[in-house]
PDB file of C-alpha atoms in Angstrom:
ATOM      1  CA  MET A   1     -16.336  25.043  -0.085  1.00 61.00           C
ATOM      2  CA  THR A   2     -17.176  21.302   0.615  1.00 73.00           C
ATOM      3  CA  LEU A   3     -14.779  18.808   2.359  1.00 72.00           C
ATOM      4  CA  ALA A   4     -14.406  16.712  -0.941  1.00 70.00           C
ATOM      5  CA  ALA A   5     -13.188  19.857  -2.477  1.00 80.00           C
ATOM      6  CA  THR A   6     -10.996  20.976  -0.022  1.00 84.00           C
ATOM      7  CA  LEU A   7      -9.363  17.234   0.026  1.00 80.00           C
ATOM      8  CA  ARG A   8      -9.259  17.258  -3.298  1.00 82.00           C
ATOM      9  CA  ARG A   9      -7.129  20.540  -3.958  1.00 88.00           C
ATOM     10  CA  HIS A  10      -4.586  19.743  -1.191  1.00 88.00           C
ATOM     11  CA  TRP A  11      -4.256  16.348  -2.532  1.00 83.00           C
ATOM     12  CA  CYS A  12      -3.185  18.010  -5.935  1.00 88.00           C
ATOM     13  CA  ILE A  13      -1.063  20.334  -4.145  1.00 92.00           C
ATOM     14  CA  ILE A  14       0.802  17.786  -2.259  1.00 87.00           C
ATOM     15  CA  ARG A  15       1.063  15.280  -5.426  1.00 85.00           C
ATOM     16  CA  ALA A  16       2.656  17.866  -7.598  1.00 90.00           C
ATOM     17  CA  ILE A  17       5.155  18.729  -5.060  1.00 90.00           C
ATOM     18  CA  GLN A  18       6.302  15.208  -3.203  1.00 83.00           C
ATOM     19  CA  PRO A  19       9.363  12.989  -4.307  1.00 79.00           C
ATOM     20  CA  PRO A  20      10.870  12.861  -7.033  1.00 76.00           C
ATOM     21  CA  PHE A  21      10.907  16.555  -7.109  1.00 82.00           C
ATOM     22  CA  VAL A  22      10.198  18.448  -9.948  1.00 89.00           C
ATOM     23  CA  TYR A  23       9.841  22.044  -8.058  1.00 93.00           C
ATOM     24  CA  PRO A  24       6.864  23.239 -10.017  1.00 94.00           C
ATOM     25  CA  SER A  25       6.096  27.202  -9.887  1.00 95.00           C
ATOM     26  CA  LYS A  26       3.426  28.335  -8.472  1.00 94.00           C
ATOM     27  CA  GLU A  27       1.973  29.524 -12.119  1.00 94.00           C
ATOM     28  CA  LYS A  28       2.159  25.600 -12.558  1.00 95.00           C
ATOM     29  CA  LEU A  29       0.489  25.152  -9.336  1.00 95.00           C
ATOM     30  CA  PHE A  30      -2.341  27.518  -9.741  1.00 95.00           C
ATOM     31  CA  ASP A  31      -2.849  25.657 -13.268  1.00 94.00           C
ATOM     32  CA  LEU A  32      -2.556  22.188 -11.857  1.00 93.00           C
ATOM     33  CA  VAL A  33      -5.669  23.216  -9.282  1.00 92.00           C
ATOM     34  CA  ARG A  34      -7.526  24.941 -11.789  1.00 93.00           C
ATOM     35  CA  GLU A  35      -7.701  21.727 -14.025  1.00 92.00           C
ATOM     36  CA  GLU A  36      -9.177  19.922 -11.348  1.00 86.00           C
ATOM     37  CA  GLY A  37     -11.924  22.654 -11.815  1.00 87.00           C
ATOM     38  CA  PHE A  38     -10.927  25.580  -8.850  1.00 90.00           C
ATOM     39  CA  LEU A  39     -11.034  27.897 -11.622  1.00 90.00           C
ATOM     40  CA  ASP A  40     -11.062  31.142  -9.669  1.00 91.00           C
ATOM     41  CA  TYR A  41      -7.982  29.713  -7.637  1.00 92.00           C
ATOM     42  CA  SER A  42      -6.197  32.710  -6.119  1.00 92.00           C
ATOM     43  CA  GLU A  43      -3.066  33.820  -4.515  1.00 93.00           C
ATOM     44  CA  SER A  44      -4.804  34.130  -1.112  1.00 93.00           C
ATOM     45  CA  SER A  45      -6.536  30.240  -1.821  1.00 92.00           C
ATOM     46  CA  PHE A  46      -3.041  29.418  -1.976  1.00 94.00           C
ATOM     47  CA  GLU A  47      -2.030  30.378   1.147  1.00 94.00           C
ATOM     48  CA  ARG A  48      -5.075  29.039   2.914  1.00 93.00           C
ATOM     49  CA  ASP A  49      -3.905  25.727   1.519  1.00 93.00           C
ATOM     50  CA  LYS A  50      -0.434  26.194   2.639  1.00 92.00           C
ATOM     51  CA  LYS A  51      -1.532  26.866   5.900  1.00 92.00           C
ATOM     52  CA  ASP A  52      -4.314  23.955   6.470  1.00 90.00           C
ATOM     53  CA  ILE A  53      -1.469  21.136   4.520  1.00 88.00           C
ATOM     54  CA  ASN A  54       0.663  22.307   7.767  1.00 87.00           C
ATOM     55  CA  GLU A  55      -1.947  22.340  10.383  1.00 85.00           C
ATOM     56  CA  GLN A  56      -4.088  19.132   9.296  1.00 82.00           C
ATOM     57  CA  TYR A  57      -1.178  16.995   8.335  1.00 79.00           C
ATOM     58  CA  GLY A  58       1.996  18.289   9.845  1.00 79.00           C
ATOM     59  CA  ILE A  59       3.782  18.654   6.356  1.00 81.00           C
ATOM     60  CA  TYR A  60       5.496  21.841   5.010  1.00 88.00           C
ATOM     61  CA  VAL A  61       5.082  23.196   1.731  1.00 92.00           C
ATOM     62  CA  ARG A  62       8.347  24.898   0.968  1.00 92.00           C
ATOM     63  CA  TYR A  63       9.803  27.142  -1.997  1.00 94.00           C
ATOM     64  CA  SER A  64      13.278  26.872  -3.052  1.00 93.00           C
ATOM     65  CA  LYS A  65      15.004  29.901  -4.721  1.00 93.00           C
ATOM     66  CA  LEU A  66      17.784  27.678  -6.159  1.00 92.00           C
ATOM     67  CA  ARG A  67      15.085  25.532  -8.490  1.00 92.00           C
ATOM     68  CA  ASN A  68      12.781  28.194  -8.692  1.00 94.00           C
ATOM     69  CA  GLY A  69       9.839  26.042  -7.511  1.00 94.00           C
ATOM     70  CA  TYR A  70       8.098  24.656  -4.806  1.00 95.00           C
ATOM     71  CA  PHE A  71       8.973  21.135  -2.630  1.00 92.00           C
ATOM     72  CA  ILE A  72       7.618  19.514   0.309  1.00 87.00           C
ATOM     73  CA  ASP A  73      10.366  19.088   2.845  1.00 79.00           C
ATOM     74  CA  ILE A  74      10.265  15.513   4.022  1.00 66.00           C
ATOM     75  CA  ARG A  75      13.552  16.304   6.778  1.00 57.00           C
ATOM     76  CA  GLU A  76      10.602  18.155   8.387  1.00 45.00           C
ATOM     77  CA  ALA A  77       7.480  16.444   7.493  1.00 42.00           C
ATOM     78  CA  ASP A  78       8.463  12.847   8.031  1.00 47.00           C
ATOM     79  CA  GLU A  79      11.871  11.312   8.638  1.00 49.00           C
ATOM     80  CA  ASP A  80      10.474   7.776   6.493  1.00 54.00           C
ATOM     81  CA  ILE A  81       9.608   8.452   2.959  1.00 52.00           C
ATOM     82  CA  THR A  82       7.730   5.490   3.435  1.00 56.00           C
ATOM     83  CA  ASP A  83       5.733   6.421   6.169  1.00 60.00           C
ATOM     84  CA  PHE A  84       5.170   9.487   3.828  1.00 63.00           C
ATOM     85  CA  ASN A  85       4.371   7.733   0.806  1.00 64.00           C
ATOM     86  CA  GLY A  86       1.613   5.872   3.033  1.00 65.00           C
ATOM     87  CA  PHE A  87       0.123   9.072   4.345  1.00 67.00           C
ATOM     88  CA  LEU A  88      -0.710   9.972   0.443  1.00 67.00           C
ATOM     89  CA  ASP A  89      -2.176   6.471  -0.243  1.00 69.00           C
ATOM     90  CA  LEU A  90      -4.278   7.160   2.981  1.00 68.00           C
ATOM     91  CA  LEU A  91      -4.882  10.383   1.752  1.00 68.00           C
ATOM     92  CA  GLU A  92      -5.956  10.115  -1.469  1.00 67.00           C
ATOM     93  CA  ARG A  93      -8.219   7.335  -0.358  1.00 68.00           C
ATOM     94  CA  ARG A  94      -9.519   9.756   1.910  1.00 65.00           C
ATOM     95  CA  GLU A  95     -10.149  12.193  -0.603  1.00 62.00           C
ATOM     96  CA  ARG A  96     -12.067   9.403  -2.745  1.00 64.00           C
ATOM     97  CA  VAL A  97     -14.425   8.355  -0.436  1.00 63.00           C
ATOM     98  CA  GLU A  98     -15.249  12.422   0.741  1.00 62.00           C
ATOM     99  CA  PHE A  99     -16.221  12.829  -2.951  1.00 64.00           C
ATOM    100  CA  VAL A 100     -18.408  10.117  -3.261  1.00 62.00           C
ATOM    101  CA  ASN A 101     -20.470  11.175   0.179  1.00 62.00           C
ATOM    102  CA  GLN A 102     -20.473  14.541  -1.552  1.00 62.00           C
ATOM    103  CA  THR A 103     -21.825  13.658  -5.147  1.00 60.00           C
ATOM    104  CA  LEU A 104     -23.927  11.163  -4.195  1.00 57.00           C
ATOM    105  CA  THR A 105     -26.498  11.896  -1.414  1.00 58.00           C
ATOM    106  CA  GLY A 106     -28.217   9.160   0.358  1.00 58.00           C
ATOM    107  CA  VAL A 107     -27.186   5.643   0.898  1.00 56.00           C
ATOM    108  CA  ARG A 108     -30.020   4.336  -1.184  1.00 60.00           C
ATOM    109  CA  GLU A 109     -28.894   6.393  -4.042  1.00 65.00           C
ATOM    110  CA  ILE A 110     -25.255   4.982  -3.629  1.00 65.00           C
ATOM    111  CA  GLY A 111     -26.227   1.766  -4.027  1.00 67.00           C
ATOM    112  CA  LYS A 112     -27.676   2.629  -7.492  1.00 70.00           C
ATOM    113  CA  TYR A 113     -24.350   3.540  -8.881  1.00 68.00           C
ATOM    114  CA  LEU A 114     -21.586   2.080  -6.575  1.00 69.00           C
ATOM    115  CA  GLN A 115     -20.854  -1.827  -6.422  1.00 71.00           C
ATOM    116  CA  LEU A 116     -18.109  -2.773  -4.023  1.00 67.00           C
ATOM    117  CA  GLU A 117     -16.275  -5.754  -3.786  1.00 69.00           C
ATOM    118  CA  LYS A 118     -18.417  -8.060  -1.073  1.00 66.00           C
ATOM    119  CA  ASN A 119     -16.686 -10.043   1.748  1.00 64.00           C
ATOM    120  CA  PRO A 120     -19.433 -10.821   4.122  1.00 55.00           C
ATOM    121  CA  ASP A 121     -17.780 -13.821   5.637  1.00 55.00           C
ATOM    122  CA  PHE A 122     -14.303 -12.158   6.143  1.00 64.00           C
ATOM    123  CA  SER A 123     -13.923 -11.918  10.086  1.00 67.00           C
ATOM    124  CA  GLY A 124     -10.609  -9.939  11.891  1.00 79.00           C
ATOM    125  CA  ILE A 125     -11.821  -6.558  10.835  1.00 83.00           C
ATOM    126  CA  SER A 126     -13.206  -6.132  14.600  1.00 86.00           C
ATOM    127  CA  HIS A 127      -9.610  -6.579  15.604  1.00 92.00           C
ATOM    128  CA  LEU A 128      -8.423  -3.242  14.279  1.00 89.00           C
ATOM    129  CA  PRO A 129      -9.436  -0.812  16.540  1.00 89.00           C
ATOM    130  CA  ILE A 130      -7.968  -3.090  19.631  1.00 93.00           C
ATOM    131  CA  LEU A 131      -4.611  -3.531  17.318  1.00 94.00           C
ATOM    132  CA  TRP A 132      -4.612   0.473  16.673  1.00 90.00           C
ATOM    133  CA  GLU A 133      -4.883   1.448  20.202  1.00 93.00           C
ATOM    134  CA  ALA A 134      -1.969  -1.556  21.258  1.00 94.00           C
ATOM    135  CA  MET A 135       0.305   0.251  18.498  1.00 92.00           C
ATOM    136  CA  ARG A 136      -0.353   3.801  19.532  1.00 89.00           C
ATOM    137  CA  ALA A 137      -0.315   2.832  23.500  1.00 92.00           C
ATOM    138  CA  GLN A 138       3.091   0.900  22.504  1.00 93.00           C
ATOM    139  CA  ARG A 139       1.305  -2.131  24.321  1.00 95.00           C
ATOM    140  CA  ILE A 140       1.648  -5.714  24.033  1.00 97.00           C
ATOM    141  CA  ILE A 141      -1.030  -8.032  22.728  1.00 97.00           C
ATOM    142  CA  ALA A 142      -2.091 -11.155  23.714  1.00 98.00           C
ATOM    143  CA  PHE A 143      -4.246 -13.738  21.511  1.00 97.00           C
ATOM    144  CA  GLY A 144      -5.188 -17.229  20.302  1.00 95.00           C
ATOM    145  CA  TYR A 145      -3.514 -18.251  16.688  1.00 94.00           C
ATOM    146  CA  SER A 146      -4.326 -21.176  14.407  1.00 88.00           C
ATOM    147  CA  ALA A 147      -2.444 -20.893  11.121  1.00 80.00           C
ATOM    148  CA  TYR A 148      -3.685 -22.313   8.329  1.00 79.00           C
ATOM    149  CA  ALA A 149      -2.554 -26.018   7.334  1.00 71.00           C
ATOM    150  CA  GLN A 150      -3.731 -29.090   5.936  1.00 57.00           C
ATOM    151  CA  THR A 151      -4.032 -30.238   9.317  1.00 62.00           C
ATOM    152  CA  PRO A 152      -5.513 -27.773  12.028  1.00 69.00           C
ATOM    153  CA  ALA A 153      -4.360 -27.343  15.167  1.00 72.00           C
ATOM    154  CA  PRO A 154      -5.748 -25.962  18.145  1.00 80.00           C
ATOM    155  CA  ALA A 155      -4.866 -22.059  18.911  1.00 85.00           C
ATOM    156  CA  GLN A 156      -1.969 -21.220  20.210  1.00 90.00           C
ATOM    157  CA  LEU A 157      -1.239 -18.420  22.450  1.00 94.00           C
ATOM    158  CA  ARG A 158       0.283 -15.283  21.447  1.00 96.00           C
ATOM    159  CA  LEU A 159       1.974 -12.512  22.731  1.00 97.00           C
ATOM    160  CA  VAL A 160       3.202 -10.109  20.028  1.00 97.00           C
ATOM    161  CA  GLU A 161       4.475  -6.725  20.322  1.00 96.00           C
ATOM    162  CA  PRO A 162       2.078  -5.138  17.361  1.00 96.00           C
ATOM    163  CA  GLY A 163       4.409  -3.180  14.538  1.00 93.00           C
ATOM    164  CA  LEU A 164       2.807  -2.630  11.240  1.00 92.00           C
ATOM    165  CA  LEU A 165      -1.036  -3.173   9.789  1.00 92.00           C
ATOM    166  CA  PHE A 166      -1.418  -3.991   5.951  1.00 90.00           C
ATOM    167  CA  GLU A 167      -4.190  -4.853   3.867  1.00 88.00           C
ATOM    168  CA  TYR A 168      -3.712  -7.005   1.055  1.00 90.00           C
ATOM    169  CA  LYS A 169      -6.732  -7.994  -1.283  1.00 87.00           C
ATOM    170  CA  ASN A 170      -9.273  -7.300   1.212  1.00 82.00           C
ATOM    171  CA  ARG A 171      -7.768  -8.674   3.919  1.00 88.00           C
ATOM    172  CA  TRP A 172      -5.980  -7.267   7.043  1.00 91.00           C
ATOM    173  CA  TYR A 173      -2.329  -8.571   8.565  1.00 94.00           C
ATOM    174  CA  LEU A 174      -0.073  -7.608  11.499  1.00 96.00           C
ATOM    175  CA  ASP A 175       3.293  -7.642  11.432  1.00 95.00           C
ATOM    176  CA  GLY A 176       4.967  -8.014  14.576  1.00 95.00           C
ATOM    177  CA  TRP A 177       7.494  -9.703  17.377  1.00 95.00           C
ATOM    178  CA  ASP A 178       6.628 -12.714  18.285  1.00 95.00           C
ATOM    179  CA  ILE A 179       8.089 -12.611  22.250  1.00 95.00           C
ATOM    180  CA  ASN A 180       8.026 -16.294  22.257  1.00 92.00           C
ATOM    181  CA  LYS A 181       9.659 -17.562  18.936  1.00 92.00           C
ATOM    182  CA  ASN A 182      11.950 -14.155  19.648  1.00 92.00           C
ATOM    183  CA  GLU A 183      11.545 -13.259  15.875  1.00 91.00           C
ATOM    184  CA  VAL A 184       8.811 -10.915  13.547  1.00 92.00           C
ATOM    185  CA  ARG A 185       5.599 -12.849  12.715  1.00 93.00           C
ATOM    186  CA  THR A 186       3.141 -12.026  10.191  1.00 94.00           C
ATOM    187  CA  PHE A 187      -0.375 -12.705  11.334  1.00 95.00           C
ATOM    188  CA  GLY A 188      -3.817 -13.025   9.604  1.00 93.00           C
ATOM    189  CA  LEU A 189      -6.490 -10.971  11.453  1.00 94.00           C
ATOM    190  CA  ASP A 190      -9.199 -13.554  10.378  1.00 91.00           C
ATOM    191  CA  ARG A 191      -7.171 -16.176  12.262  1.00 92.00           C
ATOM    192  CA  MET A 192      -6.860 -14.481  15.441  1.00 93.00           C
ATOM    193  CA  THR A 193      -8.915 -15.267  18.964  1.00 92.00           C
ATOM    194  CA  SER A 194      -9.959 -13.580  21.909  1.00 94.00           C
ATOM    195  CA  LEU A 195      -7.501 -10.784  21.676  1.00 95.00           C
ATOM    196  CA  GLN A 196      -6.511  -8.377  24.375  1.00 95.00           C
ATOM    197  CA  LEU A 197      -4.405  -5.657  25.376  1.00 95.00           C
ATOM    198  CA  THR A 198      -1.660  -6.256  28.131  1.00 96.00           C
ATOM    199  CA  ASP A 199      -0.201  -4.614  30.779  1.00 95.00           C
ATOM    200  CA  LYS A 200       2.790  -4.839  29.613  1.00 95.00           C
ATOM    201  CA  HIS A 201       5.103  -2.466  27.163  1.00 94.00           C
ATOM    202  CA  ILE A 202       6.875  -2.954  24.047  1.00 93.00           C
ATOM    203  CA  SER A 203      10.524  -3.271  24.628  1.00 86.00           C
ATOM    204  CA  GLN A 204      12.068  -1.813  21.655  1.00 83.00           C
ATOM    205  CA  LYS A 205      10.532   0.040  18.346  1.00 81.00           C
ATOM    206  CA  ARG A 206      11.134  -1.826  15.260  1.00 85.00           C
ATOM    207  CA  ASN A 207       9.047  -0.120  13.052  1.00 79.00           C
ATOM    208  CA  HIS A 208      11.740   0.597  10.343  1.00 80.00           C
ATOM    209  CA  GLN A 209      12.296  -3.292  10.297  1.00 84.00           C
ATOM    210  CA  TYR A 210       9.131  -3.442   9.481  1.00 86.00           C
ATOM    211  CA  ARG A 211       8.692  -1.094   7.094  1.00 84.00           C
ATOM    212  CA  ALA A 212      12.194  -2.542   5.890  1.00 85.00           C
ATOM    213  CA  MET A 213      10.662  -5.579   5.249  1.00 87.00           C
ATOM    214  CA  ARG A 214       7.362  -5.302   3.523  1.00 90.00           C
ATOM    215  CA  GLN A 215       9.271  -2.656   0.641  1.00 89.00           C
ATOM    216  CA  HIS A 216      10.106  -5.105  -1.746  1.00 93.00           C
ATOM    217  CA  VAL A 217       7.303  -7.654  -1.107  1.00 95.00           C
ATOM    218  CA  ILE A 218       4.280  -8.343  -3.106  1.00 96.00           C
ATOM    219  CA  GLY A 219       1.001  -9.611  -0.742  1.00 94.00           C
ATOM    220  CA  VAL A 220       2.306 -11.340   2.173  1.00 93.00           C
ATOM    221  CA  ASN A 221       4.935 -13.783   2.419  1.00 89.00           C
ATOM    222  CA  SER A 222       8.600 -12.760   3.553  1.00 84.00           C
ATOM    223  CA  ALA A 223      10.974 -13.563   5.714  1.00 76.00           C
ATOM    224  CA  PRO A 224      13.031 -10.615   7.759  1.00 72.00           C
ATOM    225  CA  ASN A 225      16.449 -11.729   5.651  1.00 80.00           C
ATOM    226  CA  ASP A 226      14.746 -12.139   2.641  1.00 86.00           C
ATOM    227  CA  GLU A 227      16.857 -10.422  -0.423  1.00 92.00           C
ATOM    228  CA  PRO A 228      15.027  -8.474  -3.380  1.00 94.00           C
ATOM    229  CA  MET A 229      16.049  -9.867  -6.845  1.00 96.00           C
ATOM    230  CA  ARG A 230      15.389  -8.277 -10.592  1.00 98.00           C
ATOM    231  CA  VAL A 231      12.670  -9.755 -12.193  1.00 98.00           C
ATOM    232  CA  VAL A 232      11.764  -9.541 -15.736  1.00 98.00           C
ATOM    233  CA  LEU A 233       8.275  -9.876 -16.787  1.00 98.00           C
ATOM    234  CA  ARG A 234       7.273  -9.823 -20.550  1.00 98.00           C
ATOM    235  CA  LEU A 235       3.602  -8.912 -21.379  1.00 98.00           C
ATOM    236  CA  THR A 236       1.821  -9.347 -24.481  1.00 98.00           C
ATOM    237  CA  ALA A 237       0.942  -5.450 -25.805  1.00 97.00           C
ATOM    238  CA  LEU A 238      -2.885  -5.768 -24.809  1.00 97.00           C
ATOM    239  CA  GLN A 239      -1.844  -6.987 -21.469  1.00 97.00           C
ATOM    240  CA  ALA A 240       1.004  -4.575 -21.026  1.00 97.00           C
ATOM    241  CA  ASN A 241      -1.498  -1.777 -20.488  1.00 96.00           C
ATOM    242  CA  TYR A 242      -3.368  -3.586 -17.605  1.00 96.00           C
ATOM    243  CA  LEU A 243       0.121  -3.881 -15.795  1.00 96.00           C
ATOM    244  CA  GLN A 244       1.197  -0.348 -16.689  1.00 95.00           C
ATOM    245  CA  SER A 245      -2.500   1.116 -15.313  1.00 94.00           C
ATOM    246  CA  LEU A 246      -2.073  -1.069 -12.128  1.00 92.00           C
ATOM    247  CA  PRO A 247       1.623  -1.472 -11.390  1.00 94.00           C
ATOM    248  CA  LEU A 248       2.386  -5.410  -9.315  1.00 95.00           C
ATOM    249  CA  HIS A 249       4.976  -2.857  -7.596  1.00 94.00           C
ATOM    250  CA  SER A 250       6.037   0.349  -6.730  1.00 90.00           C
ATOM    251  CA  SER A 251      10.003  -0.709  -8.359  1.00 94.00           C
ATOM    252  CA  GLN A 252       8.362  -1.217 -11.460  1.00 96.00           C
ATOM    253  CA  GLN A 253       9.366   0.151 -15.398  1.00 96.00           C
ATOM    254  CA  VAL A 254       9.031  -0.582 -18.564  1.00 97.00           C
ATOM    255  CA  ILE A 255      12.680  -1.596 -19.992  1.00 97.00           C
ATOM    256  CA  GLN A 256      11.659  -2.504 -23.586  1.00 96.00           C
ATOM    257  CA  THR A 257       9.096  -2.075 -26.100  1.00 96.00           C
ATOM    258  CA  SER A 258       7.699  -3.619 -29.544  1.00 96.00           C
ATOM    259  CA  PRO A 259       4.862  -3.707 -31.291  1.00 95.00           C
ATOM    260  CA  GLU A 260       3.948  -7.663 -30.088  1.00 96.00           C
ATOM    261  CA  TYR A 261       5.342  -7.024 -26.200  1.00 97.00           C
ATOM    262  CA  VAL A 262       6.451  -5.302 -23.183  1.00 98.00           C
ATOM    263  CA  ASP A 263       9.112  -5.897 -20.841  1.00 98.00           C
ATOM    264  CA  PHE A 264       8.968  -4.802 -17.106  1.00 98.00           C
ATOM    265  CA  GLU A 265      11.360  -4.635 -14.474  1.00 98.00           C
ATOM    266  CA  LEU A 266      11.015  -5.442 -10.633  1.00 97.00           C
ATOM    267  CA  PHE A 267      12.929  -5.807  -7.688  1.00 97.00           C
ATOM    268  CA  VAL A 268      11.092  -7.604  -5.371  1.00 96.00           C
ATOM    269  CA  VAL A 269      11.264 -10.706  -3.048  1.00 96.00           C
ATOM    270  CA  LEU A 270      10.252 -14.152  -4.901  1.00 96.00           C
ATOM    271  CA  ASN A 271       7.202 -15.416  -3.224  1.00 95.00           C
ATOM    272  CA  LYS A 272       4.119 -17.171  -3.674  1.00 95.00           C
ATOM    273  CA  GLU A 273       1.930 -14.045  -4.036  1.00 96.00           C
ATOM    274  CA  LEU A 274       4.247 -13.131  -7.113  1.00 97.00           C
ATOM    275  CA  GLU A 275       3.968 -16.643  -8.573  1.00 97.00           C
ATOM    276  CA  ILE A 276       0.156 -16.160  -8.410  1.00 96.00           C
ATOM    277  CA  GLU A 277      -0.029 -12.617 -10.101  1.00 97.00           C
ATOM    278  CA  ILE A 278       1.967 -13.916 -12.606  1.00 98.00           C
ATOM    279  CA  LEU A 279       0.012 -17.387 -13.155  1.00 97.00           C
ATOM    280  CA  GLY A 280      -3.137 -14.955 -13.310  1.00 96.00           C
ATOM    281  CA  MET A 281      -2.029 -13.538 -16.590  1.00 97.00           C
ATOM    282  CA  GLY A 282      -2.165 -16.973 -17.939  1.00 96.00           C
ATOM    283  CA  GLU A 283      -0.203 -17.031 -21.587  1.00 96.00           C
ATOM    284  CA  ALA A 284      -0.182 -13.227 -21.822  1.00 97.00           C
ATOM    285  CA  VAL A 285       3.074 -13.360 -19.439  1.00 98.00           C
ATOM    286  CA  GLU A 286       6.819 -14.896 -20.084  1.00 98.00           C
ATOM    287  CA  VAL A 287       9.113 -14.836 -17.212  1.00 98.00           C
ATOM    288  CA  ILE A 288      12.466 -13.700 -18.447  1.00 98.00           C
ATOM    289  CA  GLU A 289      14.283 -13.565 -15.471  1.00 97.00           C
ATOM    290  CA  PRO A 290      15.517 -14.844 -12.813  1.00 97.00           C
ATOM    291  CA  VAL A 291      15.482 -18.014 -14.167  1.00 97.00           C
ATOM    292  CA  GLU A 292      14.778 -19.485 -10.625  1.00 97.00           C
ATOM    293  CA  LEU A 293      11.326 -18.233 -10.624  1.00 98.00           C
ATOM    294  CA  ARG A 294      11.256 -19.289 -14.446  1.00 98.00           C
ATOM    295  CA  GLU A 295      11.764 -22.649 -13.749  1.00 98.00           C
ATOM    296  CA  LYS A 296       9.394 -22.731 -10.951  1.00 97.00           C
ATOM    297  CA  ILE A 297       6.494 -20.777 -12.865  1.00 98.00           C
ATOM    298  CA  LYS A 298       7.339 -23.684 -15.382  1.00 97.00           C
ATOM    299  CA  ARG A 299       6.573 -26.448 -12.908  1.00 97.00           C
ATOM    300  CA  ARG A 300       3.347 -25.009 -11.562  1.00 96.00           C
ATOM    301  CA  ILE A 301       2.323 -24.734 -15.106  1.00 96.00           C
ATOM    302  CA  GLY A 302       2.799 -28.671 -15.595  1.00 96.00           C
ATOM    303  CA  ALA A 303       1.754 -29.687 -12.260  1.00 96.00           C
ATOM    304  CA  THR A 304      -2.144 -27.553 -13.474  1.00 94.00           C
ATOM    305  CA  PHE A 305      -1.300 -29.119 -16.610  1.00 93.00           C
ATOM    306  CA  GLN A 306      -1.601 -32.659 -15.280  1.00 94.00           C
ATOM    307  CA  LYS A 307      -5.347 -31.991 -13.477  1.00 94.00           C
ATOM    308  CA  TYR A 308      -6.882 -31.271 -16.710  1.00 92.00           C
ATOM    309  CA  ARG A 309      -5.199 -34.189 -19.068  1.00 87.00           C
TER     310      ARG A 309
END
């Protein structure tokens, strides 16, 4: 059994028993795995997968006698459901990469059938190993930083307690505690220079704060005290298909449909990235709520119109 096949089987089981729990029976789980192509999946295969999932990922596949089905015990697997969902995303990505590795033999053959987004000039990726080591060892980092602005300024020295790495549109960012400013700040890795680990350790763990700050954010820009708002977007029936297949946010859900349009509801922080996503859909979208966002989009459309008069 190849690694790609094993990962696909594990992912299939975990996906079926993750929150929100539906407690599938063993027979249902077997059917799901067999639908993935593992026609000879058996009792012994299932027991081996449960053991491997526990040993490799540190999570537990449990059986509920009350519900007559299986579930993941989050209390033992991961106290933070957001962290657990992040793990699932990474596992799915790993499964896809291994599938490509196993399916296409040789780099030249891969190039015939696979094209990825190209960002040859993007800088900052080289910082990832140092940042990962800093978070693992709970060490403060020092680096020069120049924010993008209309008037470029010399790089300023920053001392930061690193907290959370995240990716958005092929760029990497770091949420961390800026020691001099005494607040949480977000830094683009492409704007960091001379990154170093210091011998000082992080004074306070703020993982839950970083996660909470990102929970309702599309993109990058957000302040720690920003509150999410109910956003209702009305899309044409055609455009709605794209938004359903690739949601803007995990809170997204359909609240009304008609032959002409579909209304989506989200609970997110109002920021620049949300506006860009809306503007990018052009005439296929209308902001219904909140009025604040609707008026802001109207002003931006008006300003764009003036450039083309």
